[in-house]
Each structure stands twice: as structure tokens, then as C-alpha cells.
mmCIF file with all atom_site columns, C-alpha atoms in Angstrom:
data_model
loop_
_atom_site.group_PDB
_atom_site.id
_atom_site.type_symbol
_atom_site.label_atom_id
_atom_site.label_alt_id
_atom_site.label_comp_id
_atom_site.label_asym_id
_atom_site.label_entity_id
_atom_site.label_seq_id
_atom_site.pdbx_PDB_ins_code
_atom_site.Cartn_x
_atom_site.Cartn_y
_atom_site.Cartn_z
_atom_site.occupancy
_atom_site.B_iso_or_equiv
_atom_site.pdbx_formal_charge
_atom_site.auth_seq_id
_atom_site.auth_comp_id
_atom_site.auth_asym_id
_atom_site.auth_atom_id
_atom_site.pdbx_PDB_model_num
ATOM 1   C CA . THR A 1 1   ? 12.491  12.438  6.115   1.00 0.00 ? 1   THR A CA 1
ATOM 2   C CA . LEU A 1 2   ? 9.982   10.055  4.595   1.00 0.00 ? 2   LEU A CA 1
ATOM 3   C CA . CYS A 1 3   ? 12.477  7.987   2.605   1.00 0.00 ? 3   CYS A CA 1
ATOM 4   C CA . LEU A 1 4   ? 16.172  7.538   3.359   1.00 0.00 ? 4   LEU A CA 1
ATOM 5   C CA . GLU A 1 5   ? 18.864  7.393   0.682   1.00 0.00 ? 5   GLU A CA 1
ATOM 6   C CA . ARG A 1 6   ? 19.854  3.969   1.994   1.00 0.00 ? 6   ARG A CA 1
ATOM 7   C CA . THR A 1 7   ? 16.296  2.705   1.482   1.00 0.00 ? 7   THR A CA 1
ATOM 8   C CA . ILE A 1 8   ? 16.249  3.902   -2.125  1.00 0.00 ? 8   ILE A CA 1
ATOM 9   C CA . GLY A 1 9   ? 19.616  2.240   -2.757  1.00 0.00 ? 9   GLY A CA 1
ATOM 10  C CA . ARG A 1 10  ? 18.358  -1.044  -1.302  1.00 0.00 ? 10  ARG A CA 1
ATOM 11  C CA . LEU A 1 11  ? 15.272  -0.953  -3.545  1.00 0.00 ? 11  LEU A CA 1
ATOM 12  C CA . ILE A 1 12  ? 17.482  -0.340  -6.598  1.00 0.00 ? 12  ILE A CA 1
ATOM 13  C CA . TYR A 1 13  ? 19.723  -3.316  -5.747  1.00 0.00 ? 13  TYR A CA 1
ATOM 14  C CA . ARG A 1 14  ? 16.589  -5.443  -5.339  1.00 0.00 ? 14  ARG A CA 1
ATOM 15  C CA . ARG A 1 15  ? 15.536  -4.307  -8.820  1.00 0.00 ? 15  ARG A CA 1
ATOM 16  C CA . GLU A 1 16  ? 12.273  -2.921  -7.495  1.00 0.00 ? 16  GLU A CA 1
ATOM 17  C CA . LEU A 1 17  ? 12.815  0.473   -9.165  1.00 0.00 ? 17  LEU A CA 1
ATOM 18  C CA . ASP A 1 18  ? 13.386  1.407   -12.803 1.00 0.00 ? 18  ASP A CA 1
ATOM 19  C CA . VAL A 1 19  ? 16.878  2.744   -12.012 1.00 0.00 ? 19  VAL A CA 1
ATOM 20  C CA . LYS A 1 20  ? 19.714  0.310   -12.832 1.00 0.00 ? 20  LYS A CA 1
ATOM 21  C CA . CYS A 1 21  ? 22.415  -0.581  -10.296 1.00 0.00 ? 21  CYS A CA 1
ATOM 22  C CA . HIS A 1 22  ? 25.249  0.491   -12.600 1.00 0.00 ? 22  HIS A CA 1
ATOM 23  C CA . GLU A 1 23  ? 23.767  3.990   -12.810 1.00 0.00 ? 23  GLU A CA 1
ATOM 24  C CA . LEU A 1 24  ? 24.596  4.636   -9.163  1.00 0.00 ? 24  LEU A CA 1
ATOM 25  C CA . ARG A 1 25  ? 27.577  6.894   -8.597  1.00 0.00 ? 25  ARG A CA 1
ATOM 26  C CA . ARG A 1 26  ? 29.483  4.518   -6.313  1.00 0.00 ? 26  ARG A CA 1
ATOM 27  C CA . TYR A 1 27  ? 28.349  1.265   -7.850  1.00 0.00 ? 27  TYR A CA 1
ATOM 28  C CA . VAL A 1 28  ? 30.909  -1.545  -7.784  1.00 0.00 ? 28  VAL A CA 1
ATOM 29  C CA . HIS A 1 29  ? 30.020  -4.602  -9.829  1.00 0.00 ? 29  HIS A CA 1
ATOM 30  C CA . ILE A 1 30  ? 30.135  -7.671  -7.626  1.00 0.00 ? 30  ILE A CA 1
ATOM 31  C CA . LYS A 1 31  ? 28.770  -10.916 -8.999  1.00 0.00 ? 31  LYS A CA 1
ATOM 32  C CA . ARG A 1 32  ? 26.436  -12.505 -6.530  1.00 0.00 ? 32  ARG A CA 1
ATOM 33  C CA . PRO A 1 33  ? 23.236  -14.524 -6.897  1.00 0.00 ? 33  PRO A CA 1
ATOM 34  C CA . GLN A 1 34  ? 20.075  -12.459 -6.970  1.00 0.00 ? 34  GLN A CA 1
ATOM 35  C CA . PRO A 1 35  ? 17.388  -14.179 -4.876  1.00 0.00 ? 35  PRO A CA 1
ATOM 36  C CA . LYS A 1 36  ? 13.955  -14.368 -6.412  1.00 0.00 ? 36  LYS A CA 1
ATOM 37  C CA . ARG A 1 37  ? 11.642  -12.121 -4.443  1.00 0.00 ? 37  ARG A CA 1
ATOM 38  C CA . GLU A 1 38  ? 7.993   -11.273 -4.652  1.00 0.00 ? 38  GLU A CA 1
ATOM 39  C CA . LEU A 1 39  ? 7.622   -8.095  -6.671  1.00 0.00 ? 39  LEU A CA 1
ATOM 40  C CA . VAL A 1 40  ? 6.513   -5.458  -4.167  1.00 0.00 ? 40  VAL A CA 1
ATOM 41  C CA . LYS A 1 41  ? 5.366   -2.115  -5.422  1.00 0.00 ? 41  LYS A CA 1
ATOM 42  C CA . LEU A 1 42  ? 7.133   0.791   -3.773  1.00 0.00 ? 42  LEU A CA 1
ATOM 43  C CA . ARG A 1 43  ? 4.932   2.008   -0.957  1.00 0.00 ? 43  ARG A CA 1
ATOM 44  C CA . ASN A 1 44  ? 2.955   5.071   -1.935  1.00 0.00 ? 44  ASN A CA 1
ATOM 45  C CA . ILE A 1 45  ? 4.652   7.863   -0.011  1.00 0.00 ? 45  ILE A CA 1
ATOM 46  C CA . GLU A 1 46  ? 1.245   9.360   0.769   1.00 0.00 ? 46  GLU A CA 1
ATOM 47  C CA . VAL A 1 47  ? 0.564   6.360   3.023   1.00 0.00 ? 47  VAL A CA 1
ATOM 48  C CA . LEU A 1 48  ? 3.075   7.732   5.534   1.00 0.00 ? 48  LEU A CA 1
ATOM 49  C CA . TYR A 1 49  ? 1.259   11.038  5.941   1.00 0.00 ? 49  TYR A CA 1
ATOM 50  C CA . GLY A 1 50  ? -0.616  10.899  9.230   1.00 0.00 ? 50  GLY A CA 1
ATOM 51  C CA . ARG A 1 51  ? 0.994   7.548   10.074  1.00 0.00 ? 51  ARG A CA 1
ATOM 52  C CA . GLN A 1 52  ? 4.521   8.514   11.120  1.00 0.00 ? 52  GLN A CA 1
ATOM 53  C CA . TYR A 1 53  ? 5.822   7.999   14.645  1.00 0.00 ? 53  TYR A CA 1
ATOM 54  C CA . GLU A 1 54  ? 5.125   11.602  15.639  1.00 0.00 ? 54  GLU A CA 1
ATOM 55  C CA . ASP A 1 55  ? 1.504   11.095  14.546  1.00 0.00 ? 55  ASP A CA 1
ATOM 56  C CA . PHE A 1 56  ? 1.431   7.929   16.636  1.00 0.00 ? 56  PHE A CA 1
ATOM 57  C CA . LEU A 1 57  ? 2.594   9.778   19.752  1.00 0.00 ? 57  LEU A CA 1
ATOM 58  C CA . ASN A 1 58  ? 0.010   12.523  19.225  1.00 0.00 ? 58  ASN A CA 1
ATOM 59  C CA . TYR A 1 59  ? -2.779  10.002  18.675  1.00 0.00 ? 59  TYR A CA 1
ATOM 60  C CA . VAL A 1 60  ? -1.842  8.004   21.778  1.00 0.00 ? 60  VAL A CA 1
ATOM 61  C CA . ASP A 1 61  ? -1.721  11.216  23.821  1.00 0.00 ? 61  ASP A CA 1
ATOM 62  C CA . GLN A 1 62  ? -5.272  12.017  22.721  1.00 0.00 ? 62  GLN A CA 1
ATOM 63  C CA . HIS A 1 63  ? -6.522  8.438   23.258  1.00 0.00 ? 63  HIS A CA 1
ATOM 64  C CA . LYS A 1 64  ? -4.669  7.271   26.361  1.00 0.00 ? 64  LYS A CA 1
ATOM 65  C CA . SER A 1 65  ? -7.181  4.546   27.220  1.00 0.00 ? 65  SER A CA 1
ATOM 66  C CA . LEU A 1 66  ? -6.886  2.749   23.873  1.00 0.00 ? 66  LEU A CA 1
ATOM 67  C CA . ASN A 1 67  ? -4.853  -0.423  23.494  1.00 0.00 ? 67  ASN A CA 1
ATOM 68  C CA . ILE A 1 68  ? -1.549  -0.339  21.565  1.00 0.00 ? 68  ILE A CA 1
ATOM 69  C CA . VAL A 1 69  ? -0.395  -3.329  19.495  1.00 0.00 ? 69  VAL A CA 1
ATOM 70  C CA . GLN A 1 70  ? 3.171   -3.709  18.169  1.00 0.00 ? 70  GLN A CA 1
ATOM 71  C CA . TYR A 1 71  ? 4.102   -5.830  15.139  1.00 0.00 ? 71  TYR A CA 1
ATOM 72  C CA . ASP A 1 72  ? 7.417   -7.273  14.007  1.00 0.00 ? 72  ASP A CA 1
ATOM 73  C CA . SER A 1 73  ? 8.776   -10.323 12.222  1.00 0.00 ? 73  SER A CA 1
ATOM 74  C CA . VAL A 1 74  ? 11.294  -12.956 13.277  1.00 0.00 ? 74  VAL A CA 1
ATOM 75  C CA . ILE A 1 75  ? 13.381  -14.676 10.626  1.00 0.00 ? 75  ILE A CA 1
ATOM 76  C CA . GLY A 1 76  ? 15.597  -17.745 10.823  1.00 0.00 ? 76  GLY A CA 1
ATOM 77  C CA . LYS A 1 77  ? 17.841  -18.128 7.788   1.00 0.00 ? 77  LYS A CA 1
ATOM 78  C CA . ARG A 1 78  ? 18.102  -15.714 4.881   1.00 0.00 ? 78  ARG A CA 1
ATOM 79  C CA . ASN A 1 79  ? 16.866  -18.301 2.387   1.00 0.00 ? 79  ASN A CA 1
ATOM 80  C CA . ASP A 1 80  ? 13.881  -19.402 4.496   1.00 0.00 ? 80  ASP A CA 1
ATOM 81  C CA . LYS A 1 81  ? 10.488  -19.337 2.823   1.00 0.00 ? 81  LYS A CA 1
ATOM 82  C CA . GLN A 1 82  ? 8.585   -18.436 5.967   1.00 0.00 ? 82  GLN A CA 1
ATOM 83  C CA . ALA A 1 83  ? 8.942   -16.196 8.990   1.00 0.00 ? 83  ALA A CA 1
ATOM 84  C CA . LEU A 1 84  ? 7.089   -15.487 12.214  1.00 0.00 ? 84  LEU A CA 1
ATOM 85  C CA . LEU A 1 85  ? 4.891   -12.399 12.520  1.00 0.00 ? 85  LEU A CA 1
ATOM 86  C CA . THR A 1 86  ? 4.840   -11.391 16.182  1.00 0.00 ? 86  THR A CA 1
ATOM 87  C CA . ILE A 1 87  ? 1.978   -9.386  17.677  1.00 0.00 ? 87  ILE A CA 1
ATOM 88  C CA . MET A 1 88  ? 2.707   -7.746  21.027  1.00 0.00 ? 88  MET A CA 1
ATOM 89  C CA . PHE A 1 89  ? 0.361   -6.186  23.589  1.00 0.00 ? 89  PHE A CA 1
ATOM 90  C CA . PRO A 1 90  ? 2.669   -4.106  25.838  1.00 0.00 ? 90  PRO A CA 1
ATOM 91  C CA . LYS A 1 91  ? -0.117  -3.280  28.308  1.00 0.00 ? 91  LYS A CA 1
ATOM 92  C CA . TYR A 1 92  ? -0.500  -6.970  29.164  1.00 0.00 ? 92  TYR A CA 1
ATOM 93  C CA . ASN A 1 93  ? 3.044   -8.114  28.302  1.00 0.00 ? 93  ASN A CA 1
ATOM 94  C CA . PHE A 1 94  ? 1.498   -10.694 25.978  1.00 0.00 ? 94  PHE A CA 1
ATOM 95  C CA . GLN A 1 95  ? 2.836   -11.695 22.577  1.00 0.00 ? 95  GLN A CA 1
ATOM 96  C CA . PHE A 1 96  ? 1.797   -14.322 20.048  1.00 0.00 ? 96  PHE A CA 1
ATOM 97  C CA . GLY A 1 97  ? 2.938   -15.222 16.555  1.00 0.00 ? 97  GLY A CA 1
ATOM 98  C CA . ILE A 1 98  ? 1.513   -16.139 13.165  1.00 0.00 ? 98  ILE A CA 1
ATOM 99  C CA . LEU A 1 99  ? 3.491   -17.908 10.447  1.00 0.00 ? 99  LEU A CA 1
ATOM 100 C CA . ILE A 1 100 ? 3.827   -15.840 7.280   1.00 0.00 ? 100 ILE A CA 1
ATOM 101 C CA . LYS A 1 101 ? 5.607   -16.052 3.943   1.00 0.00 ? 101 LYS A CA 1
ATOM 102 C CA . LYS A 1 102 ? 8.947   -14.302 4.347   1.00 0.00 ? 102 LYS A CA 1
ATOM 103 C CA . ASP A 1 103 ? 9.112   -10.770 2.875   1.00 0.00 ? 103 ASP A CA 1
ATOM 104 C CA . CYS A 1 104 ? 5.545   -11.081 1.579   1.00 0.00 ? 104 CYS A CA 1
ATOM 105 C CA . PRO A 1 105 ? 3.415   -8.025  2.449   1.00 0.00 ? 105 PRO A CA 1
ATOM 106 C CA . ASN A 1 106 ? 0.326   -9.539  0.845   1.00 0.00 ? 106 ASN A CA 1
ATOM 107 C CA . ASP A 1 107 ? 0.487   -12.530 3.185   1.00 0.00 ? 107 ASP A CA 1
ATOM 108 C CA . VAL A 1 108 ? 0.865   -10.286 6.250   1.00 0.00 ? 108 VAL A CA 1
ATOM 109 C CA . LYS A 1 109 ? -2.113  -8.203  5.161   1.00 0.00 ? 109 LYS A CA 1
ATOM 110 C CA . ASN A 1 110 ? -4.258  -11.259 4.386   1.00 0.00 ? 110 ASN A CA 1
ATOM 111 C CA . LYS A 1 111 ? -3.396  -13.062 7.644   1.00 0.00 ? 111 LYS A CA 1
ATOM 112 C CA . LEU A 1 112 ? -4.274  -9.988  9.728   1.00 0.00 ? 112 LEU A CA 1
ATOM 113 C CA . ARG A 1 113 ? -7.479  -9.371  7.807   1.00 0.00 ? 113 ARG A CA 1
ATOM 114 C CA . ALA A 1 114 ? -8.481  -13.016 8.310   1.00 0.00 ? 114 ALA A CA 1
ATOM 115 C CA . LEU A 1 115 ? -7.803  -12.669 12.052  1.00 0.00 ? 115 LEU A CA 1
ATOM 116 C CA . PHE A 1 116 ? -9.875  -9.475  12.207  1.00 0.00 ? 116 PHE A CA 1
ATOM 117 C CA . ARG A 1 117 ? -12.781 -11.098 10.359  1.00 0.00 ? 117 ARG A CA 1
ATOM 118 C CA . LYS A 1 118 ? -12.821 -13.960 12.874  1.00 0.00 ? 118 LYS A CA 1
ATOM 119 C CA . LEU A 1 119 ? -12.846 -11.552 15.802  1.00 0.00 ? 119 LEU A CA 1
ATOM 120 C CA . GLY A 1 120 ? -15.454 -9.184  14.360  1.00 0.00 ? 120 GLY A CA 1
ATOM 121 C CA . ASP A 1 121 ? -15.341 -5.401  13.967  1.00 0.00 ? 121 ASP A CA 1
ATOM 122 C CA . ASP A 1 122 ? -16.406 -4.589  17.535  1.00 0.00 ? 122 ASP A CA 1
ATOM 123 C CA . THR A 1 123 ? -13.716 -6.816  19.037  1.00 0.00 ? 123 THR A CA 1
ATOM 124 C CA . VAL A 1 124 ? -11.049 -5.400  16.705  1.00 0.00 ? 124 VAL A CA 1
ATOM 125 C CA . LYS A 1 125 ? -11.975 -1.840  17.729  1.00 0.00 ? 125 LYS A CA 1
ATOM 126 C CA . LEU A 1 126 ? -11.579 -2.884  21.364  1.00 0.00 ? 126 LEU A CA 1
ATOM 127 C CA . ILE A 1 127 ? -8.391  -4.982  21.125  1.00 0.00 ? 127 ILE A CA 1
ATOM 128 C CA . PHE A 1 128 ? -6.566  -3.578  18.074  1.00 0.00 ? 128 PHE A CA 1
ATOM 129 C CA . PRO A 1 129 ? -7.411  0.153   17.975  1.00 0.00 ? 129 PRO A CA 1
ATOM 130 C CA . ILE A 1 130 ? -3.785  1.388   17.578  1.00 0.00 ? 130 ILE A CA 1
ATOM 131 C CA . ASN A 1 131 ? -1.283  -0.654  15.564  1.00 0.00 ? 131 ASN A CA 1
ATOM 132 C CA . LEU A 1 132 ? 2.445   0.077   15.236  1.00 0.00 ? 132 LEU A CA 1
ATOM 133 C CA . ALA A 1 133 ? 4.863   -1.609  12.809  1.00 0.00 ? 133 ALA A CA 1
ATOM 134 C CA . ASP A 1 134 ? 8.285   -0.847  11.367  1.00 0.00 ? 134 ASP A CA 1
ATOM 135 C CA . ASN A 1 135 ? 9.125   0.041   7.768   1.00 0.00 ? 135 ASN A CA 1
ATOM 136 C CA . GLY A 1 136 ? 10.090  -3.481  6.710   1.00 0.00 ? 136 GLY A CA 1
ATOM 137 C CA . THR A 1 137 ? 9.079   -4.911  3.337   1.00 0.00 ? 137 THR A CA 1
ATOM 138 C CA . GLU A 1 138 ? 6.548   -7.226  4.969   1.00 0.00 ? 138 GLU A CA 1
ATOM 139 C CA . PHE A 1 139 ? 4.587   -4.187  6.214   1.00 0.00 ? 139 PHE A CA 1
ATOM 140 C CA . SER A 1 140 ? 4.333   -2.426  2.838   1.00 0.00 ? 140 SER A CA 1
ATOM 141 C CA . TYR A 1 141 ? 0.536   -2.887  2.839   1.00 0.00 ? 141 TYR A CA 1
ATOM 142 C CA . PHE A 1 142 ? 0.095   -2.589  6.617   1.00 0.00 ? 142 PHE A CA 1
ATOM 143 C CA . ASN A 1 143 ? -2.172  0.459   6.327   1.00 0.00 ? 143 ASN A CA 1
ATOM 144 C CA . GLN A 1 144 ? -4.743  -1.611  4.408   1.00 0.00 ? 144 GLN A CA 1
ATOM 145 C CA . ILE A 1 145 ? -5.803  -3.484  7.559   1.00 0.00 ? 145 ILE A CA 1
ATOM 146 C CA . GLU A 1 146 ? -7.503  -0.297  8.763   1.00 0.00 ? 146 GLU A CA 1
ATOM 147 C CA . LEU A 1 147 ? -10.602 -0.984  6.669   1.00 0.00 ? 147 LEU A CA 1
ATOM 148 C CA . ASN A 1 148 ? -13.063 -3.856  6.827   1.00 0.00 ? 148 ASN A CA 1
ATOM 149 C CA . ARG A 1 149 ? -14.904 -5.338  3.850   1.00 0.00 ? 149 ARG A CA 1
ATOM 150 C CA . ALA A 1 150 ? -17.429 -2.497  3.994   1.00 0.00 ? 150 ALA A CA 1
ATOM 151 C CA . THR A 1 151 ? -14.512 -0.008  3.785   1.00 0.00 ? 151 THR A CA 1
ATOM 152 C CA . GLN A 1 152 ? -15.226 1.227   7.297   1.00 0.00 ? 152 GLN A CA 1
ATOM 153 C CA . THR A 1 153 ? -12.307 2.212   9.517   1.00 0.00 ? 153 THR A CA 1
ATOM 154 C CA . ILE A 1 154 ? -11.931 -0.278  12.367  1.00 0.00 ? 154 ILE A CA 1
ATOM 155 C CA . CYS A 1 155 ? -8.434  0.636   13.602  1.00 0.00 ? 155 CYS A CA 1
ATOM 156 C CA . ARG A 1 156 ? -5.462  2.962   13.035  1.00 0.00 ? 156 ARG A CA 1
ATOM 157 C CA . THR A 1 157 ? -1.987  2.036   11.792  1.00 0.00 ? 157 THR A CA 1
ATOM 158 C CA . PHE A 1 158 ? 1.343   3.809   12.281  1.00 0.00 ? 158 PHE A CA 1
ATOM 159 C CA . PHE A 1 159 ? 5.004   3.253   11.393  1.00 0.00 ? 159 PHE A CA 1
ATOM 160 C CA . THR A 1 160 ? 8.120   3.590   13.530  1.00 0.00 ? 160 THR A CA 1
ATOM 161 C CA . ARG A 1 161 ? 11.094  5.762   12.649  1.00 0.00 ? 161 ARG A CA 1
ATOM 162 C CA . PRO A 1 162 ? 13.790  4.139   10.470  1.00 0.00 ? 162 PRO A CA 1
ATOM 163 C CA . PHE A 1 163 ? 16.519  2.362   12.443  1.00 0.00 ? 163 PHE A CA 1
ATOM 164 C CA . ARG A 1 164 ? 14.840  3.093   15.800  1.00 0.00 ? 164 ARG A CA 1
ATOM 165 C CA . SER A 1 165 ? 14.064  -0.283  17.359  1.00 0.00 ? 165 SER A CA 1
ATOM 166 C CA . ASN A 1 166 ? 13.308  1.464   20.662  1.00 0.00 ? 166 ASN A CA 1
ATOM 167 C CA . ASP A 1 167 ? 10.089  2.836   19.123  1.00 0.00 ? 167 ASP A CA 1
ATOM 168 C CA . LYS A 1 168 ? 8.601   -0.578  19.935  1.00 0.00 ? 168 LYS A CA 1
ATOM 169 C CA . SER A 1 169 ? 11.017  -1.697  22.614  1.00 0.00 ? 169 SER A CA 1
ATOM 170 C CA . GLU A 1 170 ? 8.579   -4.070  24.367  1.00 0.00 ? 170 GLU A CA 1
ATOM 171 C CA . CYS A 1 171 ? 8.251   -6.142  21.207  1.00 0.00 ? 171 CYS A CA 1
ATOM 172 C CA . LYS A 1 172 ? 12.011  -6.247  20.655  1.00 0.00 ? 172 LYS A CA 1
ATOM 173 C CA . ARG A 1 173 ? 12.600  -7.180  24.301  1.00 0.00 ? 173 ARG A CA 1
ATOM 174 C CA . ASN A 1 174 ? 10.268  -10.160 24.006  1.00 0.00 ? 174 ASN A CA 1
ATOM 175 C CA . HIS A 1 175 ? 12.143  -11.290 20.912  1.00 0.00 ? 175 HIS A CA 1
ATOM 176 C CA . GLU A 1 176 ? 15.193  -11.831 23.117  1.00 0.00 ? 176 GLU A CA 1
ATOM 177 C CA . PHE A 1 177 ? 13.243  -14.502 25.006  1.00 0.00 ? 177 PHE A CA 1
ATOM 178 C CA . LEU A 1 178 ? 11.856  -15.928 21.773  1.00 0.00 ? 178 LEU A CA 1
ATOM 179 C CA . ARG A 1 179 ? 15.412  -16.403 20.533  1.00 0.00 ? 179 ARG A CA 1
ATOM 180 C CA . TYR A 1 180 ? 15.997  -18.854 23.401  1.00 0.00 ? 180 TYR A CA 1
ATOM 181 C CA . CYS A 1 181 ? 13.684  -21.210 21.487  1.00 0.00 ? 181 CYS A CA 1
ATOM 182 C CA . LEU A 1 182 ? 14.354  -19.983 17.953  1.00 0.00 ? 182 LEU A CA 1
ATOM 183 C CA . PRO A 1 183 ? 18.021  -18.969 17.839  1.00 0.00 ? 183 PRO A CA 1
ATOM 184 C CA . LYS A 1 184 ? 19.318  -16.858 14.975  1.00 0.00 ? 184 LYS A CA 1
ATOM 185 C CA . GLY A 1 185 ? 20.430  -18.951 12.028  1.00 0.00 ? 185 GLY A CA 1
ATOM 186 C CA . LYS A 1 186 ? 17.969  -21.770 12.792  1.00 0.00 ? 186 LYS A CA 1
ATOM 187 C CA . SER A 1 187 ? 15.592  -22.365 9.901   1.00 0.00 ? 187 SER A CA 1
ATOM 188 C CA . LEU A 1 188 ? 11.902  -21.691 10.478  1.00 0.00 ? 188 LEU A CA 1
ATOM 189 C CA . ASN A 1 189 ? 10.763  -23.628 7.400   1.00 0.00 ? 189 ASN A CA 1
ATOM 190 C CA . LYS A 1 190 ? 9.722   -26.654 9.469   1.00 0.00 ? 190 LYS A CA 1
ATOM 191 C CA . LEU A 1 191 ? 7.839   -24.568 12.023  1.00 0.00 ? 191 LEU A CA 1
ATOM 192 C CA . THR A 1 192 ? 4.068   -25.079 12.018  1.00 0.00 ? 192 THR A CA 1
ATOM 193 C CA . LEU A 1 193 ? 1.144   -23.695 13.988  1.00 0.00 ? 193 LEU A CA 1
ATOM 194 C CA . ASP A 1 194 ? 0.194   -27.179 15.107  1.00 0.00 ? 194 ASP A CA 1
ATOM 195 C CA . LYS A 1 195 ? -0.389  -27.382 18.866  1.00 0.00 ? 195 LYS A CA 1
ATOM 196 C CA . SER A 1 196 ? 1.964   -30.341 19.068  1.00 0.00 ? 196 SER A CA 1
ATOM 197 C CA . THR A 1 197 ? 4.900   -28.341 17.669  1.00 0.00 ? 197 THR A CA 1
ATOM 198 C CA . VAL A 1 198 ? 7.780   -28.048 20.110  1.00 0.00 ? 198 VAL A CA 1
ATOM 199 C CA . LEU A 1 199 ? 10.037  -25.018 19.585  1.00 0.00 ? 199 LEU A CA 1
#
């Protein structure tokens, strides 16, 4: 399935679809504060065609020598304004992070595009040929990093299966070590990319 019922329900409760919460069959009215979120357009379902996990496995099988890069995000508190985008290279067991605006797909896209521009197209094709992310809100525009400014394809992007963290297990495993420094519930708002920052 391309879209789970639970996903649609979550989008309705976030008021990202035209359907109202009270129109749901099992809706129970509970007063709770609605956090202000960046309005994210529902991902075009066509984006998933050719980018699902099965497509990823087939592509890797046909291009076994190419490097695979896994993406995920680490959050501190629910009301934090920023999060940490982690980029993992399983082949080398190397992971680094970039600060991003929490739940902001535009910021993720722009930060990755800026990184790719600094590296250059040839380097991106060598280091970032195959990219794998989950279906989180922050990766709604993940497929757009495939093209450079000249609209030439410089890499491929794929998405994991819903609720299958083992699809990028190396990335998740490294997050366990990251949590030694950034435990759950600790705010990331004061975190900076300054070299002098101590986690």
C-alpha cells in the first residue's frame, strides 16, 4: 500500500487535508492545543512510484558497487524548533548530522541541496548515488534532491516501508550511541554546529 489509513488520519488531525476531524467515524472530541506547524502539501502519490523499498532493493542489486546513504532525524522535545538530520554511510560506519528546522521538509531539501552544490555534481554522484529515507514529514520533498540546478539527475532517492525501522537499521543503531550524548527529552534548541559545541 502506498498510503496507510493511519497516515491519512494523522494528516486529518493535523488539518493538512480538507476533511474535518469530526467527520471521522470514530472521532472523539478532546480539547487539546493545536501546535502551529508549517503547512506541508500532501506528498504527490506519484513520487512513490519507482521509489519504494522494493525498488530500492532492485536498484541496489543492479548497482552493487554504488554507495548507499541513509537519512533520519533526531528530535529532543516535542515543542523544539530544531532537530538533527543524520546522514549515515553504512559501508564506512560513518554518520554526521546537520541542524534543521523541526518538521520542515523545505529546510531538509534546501540544506541537502546546499551541501550537494558545495561538493559538486561529480562528487555527489560518487558519494551520494543511492539515498534512503523514511516517510516522515521532514522528507516530503526528499525526491527533489535528485536534480541539480540544470535539472540533471545526480542521484537516486528511495523511501523505506512504513513502520519498518529495520529498513535502515545501521542508521537506527547509530542513533542509540547518539542518545548517550543527546538523551530523549533533552531539548536541541540550544544545539549549534559550532566546533566548540559540547554535546
